[in-house]
CSV table of C-alpha atoms in Angstrom, one decimal:
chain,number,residue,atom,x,y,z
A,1168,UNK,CA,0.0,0.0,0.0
A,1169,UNK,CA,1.1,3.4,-1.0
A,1170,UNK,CA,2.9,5.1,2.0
A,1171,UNK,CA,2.2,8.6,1.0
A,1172,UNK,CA,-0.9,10.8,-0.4
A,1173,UNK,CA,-1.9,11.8,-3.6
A,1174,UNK,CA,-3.7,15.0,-3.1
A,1175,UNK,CA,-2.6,17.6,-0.4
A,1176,UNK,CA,-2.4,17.1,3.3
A,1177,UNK,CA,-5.4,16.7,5.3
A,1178,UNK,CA,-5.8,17.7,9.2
A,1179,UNK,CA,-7.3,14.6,10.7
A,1180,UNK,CA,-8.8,14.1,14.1
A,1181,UNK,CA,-10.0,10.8,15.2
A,1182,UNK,CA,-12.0,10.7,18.5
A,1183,UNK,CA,-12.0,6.6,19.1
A,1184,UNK,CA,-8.7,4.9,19.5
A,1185,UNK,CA,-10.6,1.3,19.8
A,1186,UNK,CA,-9.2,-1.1,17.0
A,1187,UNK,CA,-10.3,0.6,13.8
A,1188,UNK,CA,-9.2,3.7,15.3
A,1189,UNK,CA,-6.0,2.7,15.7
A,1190,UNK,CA,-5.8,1.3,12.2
A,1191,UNK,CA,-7.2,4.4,10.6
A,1192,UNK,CA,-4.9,6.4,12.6
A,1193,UNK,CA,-1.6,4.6,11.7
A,1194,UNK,CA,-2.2,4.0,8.0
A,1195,UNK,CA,-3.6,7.8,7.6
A,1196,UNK,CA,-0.6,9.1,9.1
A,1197,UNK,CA,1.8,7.2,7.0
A,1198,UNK,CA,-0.5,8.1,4.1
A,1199,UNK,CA,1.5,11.8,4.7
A,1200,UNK,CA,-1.3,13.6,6.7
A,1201,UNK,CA,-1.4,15.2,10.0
A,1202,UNK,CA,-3.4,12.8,12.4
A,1203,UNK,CA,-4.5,13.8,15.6
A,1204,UNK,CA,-6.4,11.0,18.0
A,1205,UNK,CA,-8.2,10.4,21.1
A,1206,UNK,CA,-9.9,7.9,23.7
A,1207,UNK,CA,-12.0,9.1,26.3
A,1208,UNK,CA,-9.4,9.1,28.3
A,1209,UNK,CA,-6.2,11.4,28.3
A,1210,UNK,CA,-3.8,11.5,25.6
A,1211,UNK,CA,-0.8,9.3,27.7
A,1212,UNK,CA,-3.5,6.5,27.7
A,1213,UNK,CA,-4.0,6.3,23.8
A,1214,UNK,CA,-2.6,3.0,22.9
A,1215,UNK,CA,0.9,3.3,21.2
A,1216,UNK,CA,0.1,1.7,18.0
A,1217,UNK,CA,-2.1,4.2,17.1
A,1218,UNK,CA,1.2,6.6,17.2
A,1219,UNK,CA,3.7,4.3,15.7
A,1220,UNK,CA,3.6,5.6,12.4
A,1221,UNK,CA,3.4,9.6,13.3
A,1222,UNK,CA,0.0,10.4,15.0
A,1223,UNK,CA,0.1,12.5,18.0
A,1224,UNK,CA,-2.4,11.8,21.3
A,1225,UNK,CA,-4.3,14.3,22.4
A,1226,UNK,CA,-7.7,15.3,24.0
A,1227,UNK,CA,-10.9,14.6,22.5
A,1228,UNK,CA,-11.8,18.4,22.4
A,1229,UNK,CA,-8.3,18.8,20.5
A,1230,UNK,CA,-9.2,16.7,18.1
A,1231,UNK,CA,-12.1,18.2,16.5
A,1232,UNK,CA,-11.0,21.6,17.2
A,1233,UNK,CA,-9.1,22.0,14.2
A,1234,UNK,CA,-9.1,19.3,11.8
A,1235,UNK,CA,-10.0,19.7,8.3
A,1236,UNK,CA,-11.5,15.8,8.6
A,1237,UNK,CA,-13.1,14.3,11.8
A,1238,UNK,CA,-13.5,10.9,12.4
A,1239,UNK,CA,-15.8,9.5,14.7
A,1240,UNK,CA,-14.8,6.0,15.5
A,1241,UNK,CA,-16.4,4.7,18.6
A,1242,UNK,CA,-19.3,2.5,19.7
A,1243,UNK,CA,-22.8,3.9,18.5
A,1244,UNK,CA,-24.1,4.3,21.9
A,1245,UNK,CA,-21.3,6.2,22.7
A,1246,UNK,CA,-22.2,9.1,20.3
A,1247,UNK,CA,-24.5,11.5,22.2
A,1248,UNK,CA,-21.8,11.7,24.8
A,1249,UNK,CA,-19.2,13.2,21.8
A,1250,UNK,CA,-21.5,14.8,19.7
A,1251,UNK,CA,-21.1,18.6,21.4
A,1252,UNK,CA,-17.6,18.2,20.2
A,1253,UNK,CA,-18.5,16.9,16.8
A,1254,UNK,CA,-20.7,19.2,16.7
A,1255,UNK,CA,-17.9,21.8,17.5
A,1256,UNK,CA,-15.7,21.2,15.1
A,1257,UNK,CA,-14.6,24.0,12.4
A,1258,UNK,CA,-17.2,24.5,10.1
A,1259,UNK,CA,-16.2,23.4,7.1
A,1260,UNK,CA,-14.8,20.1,8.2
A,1261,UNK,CA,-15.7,17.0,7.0
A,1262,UNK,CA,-16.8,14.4,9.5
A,1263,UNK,CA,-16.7,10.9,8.9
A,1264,UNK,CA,-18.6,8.4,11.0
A,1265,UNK,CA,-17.9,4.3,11.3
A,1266,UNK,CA,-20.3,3.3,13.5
A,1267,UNK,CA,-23.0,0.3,13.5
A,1268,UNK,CA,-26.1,-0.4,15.8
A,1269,UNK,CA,-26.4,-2.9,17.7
A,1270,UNK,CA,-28.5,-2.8,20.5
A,1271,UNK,CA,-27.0,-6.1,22.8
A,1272,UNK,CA,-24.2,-3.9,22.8
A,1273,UNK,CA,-25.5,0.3,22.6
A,1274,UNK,CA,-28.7,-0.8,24.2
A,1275,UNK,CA,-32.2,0.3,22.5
A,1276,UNK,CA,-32.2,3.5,21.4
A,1277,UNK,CA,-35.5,5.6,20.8
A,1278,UNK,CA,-35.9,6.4,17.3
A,1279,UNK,CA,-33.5,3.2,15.8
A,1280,UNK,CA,-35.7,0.1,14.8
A,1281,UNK,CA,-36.4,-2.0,12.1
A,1282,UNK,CA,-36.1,-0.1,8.8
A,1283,UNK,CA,-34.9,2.4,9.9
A,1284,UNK,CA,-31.2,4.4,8.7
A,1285,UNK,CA,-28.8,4.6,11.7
A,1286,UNK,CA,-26.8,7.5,9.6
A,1287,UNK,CA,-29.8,9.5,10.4
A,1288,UNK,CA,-29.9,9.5,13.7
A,1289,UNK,CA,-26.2,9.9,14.1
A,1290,UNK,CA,-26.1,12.9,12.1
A,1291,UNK,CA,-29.1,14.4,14.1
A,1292,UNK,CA,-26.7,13.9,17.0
A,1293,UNK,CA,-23.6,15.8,15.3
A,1294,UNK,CA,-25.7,18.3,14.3
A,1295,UNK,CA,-24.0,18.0,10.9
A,1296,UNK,CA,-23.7,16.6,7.7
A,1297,UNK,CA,-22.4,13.2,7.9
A,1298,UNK,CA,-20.1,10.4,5.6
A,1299,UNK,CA,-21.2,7.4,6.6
A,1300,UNK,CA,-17.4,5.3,5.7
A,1301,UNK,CA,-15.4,2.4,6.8
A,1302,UNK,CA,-18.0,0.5,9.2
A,1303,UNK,CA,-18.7,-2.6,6.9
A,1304,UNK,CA,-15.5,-4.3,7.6
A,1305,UNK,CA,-14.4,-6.5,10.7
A,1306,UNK,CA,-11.2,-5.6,12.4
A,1307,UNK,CA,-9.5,-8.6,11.2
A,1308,UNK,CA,-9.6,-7.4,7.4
A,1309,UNK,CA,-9.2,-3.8,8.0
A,1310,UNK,CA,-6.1,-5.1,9.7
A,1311,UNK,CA,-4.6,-7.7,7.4
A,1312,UNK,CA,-6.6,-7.4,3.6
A,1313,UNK,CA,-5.7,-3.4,2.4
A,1314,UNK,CA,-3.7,-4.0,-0.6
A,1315,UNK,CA,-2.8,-1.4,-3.5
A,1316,UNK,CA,-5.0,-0.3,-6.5
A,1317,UNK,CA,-5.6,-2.7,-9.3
A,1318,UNK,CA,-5.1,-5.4,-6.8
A,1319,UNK,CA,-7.4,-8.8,-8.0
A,1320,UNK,CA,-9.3,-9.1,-5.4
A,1321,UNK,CA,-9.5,-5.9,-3.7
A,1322,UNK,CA,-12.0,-5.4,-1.1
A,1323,UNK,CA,-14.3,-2.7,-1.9
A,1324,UNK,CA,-15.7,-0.5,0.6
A,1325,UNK,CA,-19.4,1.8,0.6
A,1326,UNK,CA,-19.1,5.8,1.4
A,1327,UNK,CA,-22.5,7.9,1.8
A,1328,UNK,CA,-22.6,11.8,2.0
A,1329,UNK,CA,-25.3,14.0,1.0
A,1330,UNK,CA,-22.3,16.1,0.1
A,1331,UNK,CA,-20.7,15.5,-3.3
A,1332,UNK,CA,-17.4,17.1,-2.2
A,1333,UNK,CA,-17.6,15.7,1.4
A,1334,UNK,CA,-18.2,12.1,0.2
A,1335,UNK,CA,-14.7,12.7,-2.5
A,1336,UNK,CA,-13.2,13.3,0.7
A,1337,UNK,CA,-14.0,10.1,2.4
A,1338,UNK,CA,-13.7,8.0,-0.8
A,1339,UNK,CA,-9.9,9.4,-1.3
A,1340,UNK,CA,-8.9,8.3,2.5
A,1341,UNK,CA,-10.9,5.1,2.3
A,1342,UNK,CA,-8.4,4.6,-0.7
A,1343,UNK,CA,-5.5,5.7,1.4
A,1344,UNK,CA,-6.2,2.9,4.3
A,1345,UNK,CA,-6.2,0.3,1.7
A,1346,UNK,CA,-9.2,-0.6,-0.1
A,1347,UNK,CA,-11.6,0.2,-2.8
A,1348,UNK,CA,-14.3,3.1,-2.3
A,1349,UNK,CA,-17.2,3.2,-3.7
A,1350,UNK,CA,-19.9,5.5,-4.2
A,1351,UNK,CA,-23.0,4.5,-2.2
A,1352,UNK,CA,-25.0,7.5,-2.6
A,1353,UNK,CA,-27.2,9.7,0.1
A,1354,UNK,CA,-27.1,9.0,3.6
A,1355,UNK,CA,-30.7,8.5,3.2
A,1356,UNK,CA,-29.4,4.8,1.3
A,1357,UNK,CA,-26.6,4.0,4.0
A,1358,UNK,CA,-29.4,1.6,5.7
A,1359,UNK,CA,-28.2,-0.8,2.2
A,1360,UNK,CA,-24.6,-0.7,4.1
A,1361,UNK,CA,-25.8,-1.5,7.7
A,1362,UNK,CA,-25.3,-4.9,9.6
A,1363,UNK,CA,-27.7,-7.8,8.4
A,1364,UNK,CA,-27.1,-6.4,4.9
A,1365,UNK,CA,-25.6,-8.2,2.2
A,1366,UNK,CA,-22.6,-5.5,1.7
A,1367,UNK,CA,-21.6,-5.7,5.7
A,1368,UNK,CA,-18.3,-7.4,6.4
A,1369,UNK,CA,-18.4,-10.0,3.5
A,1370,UNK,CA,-15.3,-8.5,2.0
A,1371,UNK,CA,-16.9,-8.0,-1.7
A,1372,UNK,CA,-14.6,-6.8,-4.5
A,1373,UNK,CA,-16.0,-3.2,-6.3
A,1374,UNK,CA,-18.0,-5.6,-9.2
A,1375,UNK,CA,-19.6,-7.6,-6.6
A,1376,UNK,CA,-20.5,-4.5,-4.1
A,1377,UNK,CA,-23.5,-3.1,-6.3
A,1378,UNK,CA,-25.4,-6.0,-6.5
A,1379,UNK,CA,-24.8,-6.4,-3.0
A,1380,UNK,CA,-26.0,-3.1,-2.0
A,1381,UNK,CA,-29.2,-3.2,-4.4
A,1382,UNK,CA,-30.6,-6.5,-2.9
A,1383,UNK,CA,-30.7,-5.1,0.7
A,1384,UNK,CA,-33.9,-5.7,2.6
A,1385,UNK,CA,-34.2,-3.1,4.9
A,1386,UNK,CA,-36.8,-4.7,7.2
A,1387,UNK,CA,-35.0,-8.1,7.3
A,1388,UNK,CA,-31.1,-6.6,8.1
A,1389,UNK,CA,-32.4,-6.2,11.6
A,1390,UNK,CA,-33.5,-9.8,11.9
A,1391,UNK,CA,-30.7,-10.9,10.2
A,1392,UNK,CA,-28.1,-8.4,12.6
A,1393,UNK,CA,-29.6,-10.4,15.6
A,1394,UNK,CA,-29.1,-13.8,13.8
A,1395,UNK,CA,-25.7,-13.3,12.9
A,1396,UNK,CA,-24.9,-12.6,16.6
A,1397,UNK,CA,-26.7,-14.9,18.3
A,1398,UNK,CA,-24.9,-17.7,16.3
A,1399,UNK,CA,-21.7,-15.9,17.3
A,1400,UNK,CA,-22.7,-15.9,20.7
A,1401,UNK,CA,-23.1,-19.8,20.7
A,1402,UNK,CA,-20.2,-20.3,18.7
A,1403,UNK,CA,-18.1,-18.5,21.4
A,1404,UNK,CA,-19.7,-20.5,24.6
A,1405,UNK,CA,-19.6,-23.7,23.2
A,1406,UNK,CA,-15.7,-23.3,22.0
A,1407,UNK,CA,-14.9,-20.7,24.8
A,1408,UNK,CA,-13.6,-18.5,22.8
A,1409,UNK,CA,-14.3,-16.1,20.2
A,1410,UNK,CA,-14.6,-17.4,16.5
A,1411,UNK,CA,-11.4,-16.3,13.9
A,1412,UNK,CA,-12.2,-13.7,11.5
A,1413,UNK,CA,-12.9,-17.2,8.8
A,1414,UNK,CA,-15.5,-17.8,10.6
A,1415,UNK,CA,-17.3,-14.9,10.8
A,1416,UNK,CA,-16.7,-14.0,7.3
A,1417,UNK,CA,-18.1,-17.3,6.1
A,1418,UNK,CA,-21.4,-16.7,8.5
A,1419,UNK,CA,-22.0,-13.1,7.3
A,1420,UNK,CA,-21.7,-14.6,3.7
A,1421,UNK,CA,-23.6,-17.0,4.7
A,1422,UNK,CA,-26.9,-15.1,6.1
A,1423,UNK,CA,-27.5,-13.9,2.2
C-alpha cells in the first residue's frame, strides 16, 4: 500500500482509539497527513500503536478543534456523549462516522428500529452533515486485507454523504487505508450498508459490491443483525472462545 498521499495534506482528528481507530490512525498518518487522535481518556493512555507511524495523542476536544476531517470511530451508543464536540468542530470540516447499531451492545435507542437508517440518527446527534465510511468491515480485514489499487481481489468499501465534495473526501482516504471506495449514494441509502445487509463485512470486491447493495432488505437486516450474533454468541460458549475472523466472514456470507 502506498505510503504517502496523492492529493494535499489533510488535518485529521480521530475521537475513538478502539481497533479501527487505531488502524485508521496509523495507515492515515503514514499516508502523509497530520493525524491527531483520542480515547475518552487522556492523551498518555491512547494505545501506542495508534502513534507508531506519526499520529500524535491528544484530548478529544483537540481533536475536532481543528481538523480539516473528523473521524468518529467509537461504539454507536457512545455518540450523544461526543456529539457537542462533533458538533464543535470547524465548520467546514468534513466528519466521517464508522459506527453500526447494535442494541445487545448500545442498548435500544429511541428512534432506531427495524427499517430504519442509523446515519440519520447519528447525524441528528452531530448536528451536521455526515459520511457514513469504513464501518462494513471487521477488524481482522481492515487489519490484514488493504492492498494497493488494481489489486485482484481488492476489497471494496461503501461511502455515503449528502455532500458531493464531502463524500470525494472520504472516498480518497478510504483509498489511502487500503481498499476500494465506492460511491454509495445519500445518507438517506446507507441503511443498504448497515449490519444484516448483504454489503456488511463479506469483504466484496467493487464488481460484486453493487449487486450487493441493491438486494438489501431493509426490514429483514435487523433480523438478520440479531441472527448473525446470536450464532456468534453460541459459537463462542460452546468453544470458549471467540470465533477467527474465517469464521465470521463465512457466517456473514452465509446469512444472504
Amino acid at each position: 500500500m502506498s505510503s504517502t498521499t496523492e492529493g494535499p495534506t489533510m488535518q485529521i482528528g480521530i475521537i475513538g482509539a478502539g481497533s479501527i481507530g487505531t488502524i485508521l490512525a496509523r495507515r492515515l498518518a503514514r499516508a502523509g497527513h497530520d493525524v491527531s487522535v483520542a480515547n475518552s481518556r487522556a492523551p498518555e493512555t491512547v494505545n501506542a500503536a495508534a502513534l507508531s507511524t506519526g499520529a500524535t495523542a491528544v484530548w478529544a476536544a483537540d481533536a475536532a478543534a481543528a481538523a480539516g476531517v473528523v473521524i468518529v470511530s467509537v461504539n454507536l451508543g457512545q455518540i450523544p456523549s461526543v456529539a457537542d464536540l462533533v458538533a464543535a468542530a470547524p465548520a467546514d470540516a468534513v466528519i466521517i462516522d464508522t459506527s453500526n447499531y447494535f442494541p445487545h451492545r448500545d442498548g435500544v435507542i429511541e428512534g432506531l428500529g427495524q427499517g430504519q437508517t442509523e446515519s440519520l440518527w447519528v447525524q441528528r446527534q452531530y448536528r451536521r452533515p455526515l459520511v457514513k465510511a469504513w464501518n462494513t468491515i471487521t477488524t481482522a480485514s481492515f487489519a490484514d486485507r488493504s492492498t494497493e489499487p488494481g489489486t485482484p481481489g481488492r476489497i471494496a468499501l461503501p461511502v455515503a454523504a449528502d455532500d458531493d465534495r464531502q463524500r470525494a473526501v472520504g472516498m480518497e482516504l478510504v483509498e489511502q487505508t487500503g481498499f476500494t471506495a465506492f460511491d454509495a449514494g445519500v445518507i438517506a441509502d446507507s441503511w443498504r450498508q448497515q449490519p444484516g445487509t448483504p454489503a456488511y463485512t463479506t469483504d466484496l470486491t467493487v464488481e460484486e459490491l453493487p449487486a450487493a447493495l441493491a438486494k438489501a432488505d431493509a426490514h429483514a437486516a435487523a433480523r438478520r443483525r440479531d441472527l448473525m450474533i446470536q450464532i456468534y454468541d453460541e459459537r463462542t460458549q460452546t468453544e470458549g472462545s471467540l470465533p477467527g475472523p474465517d469464521f465470521q466472514l463465512a457466517l456473514t456470507r452465509a446469512l444472504f
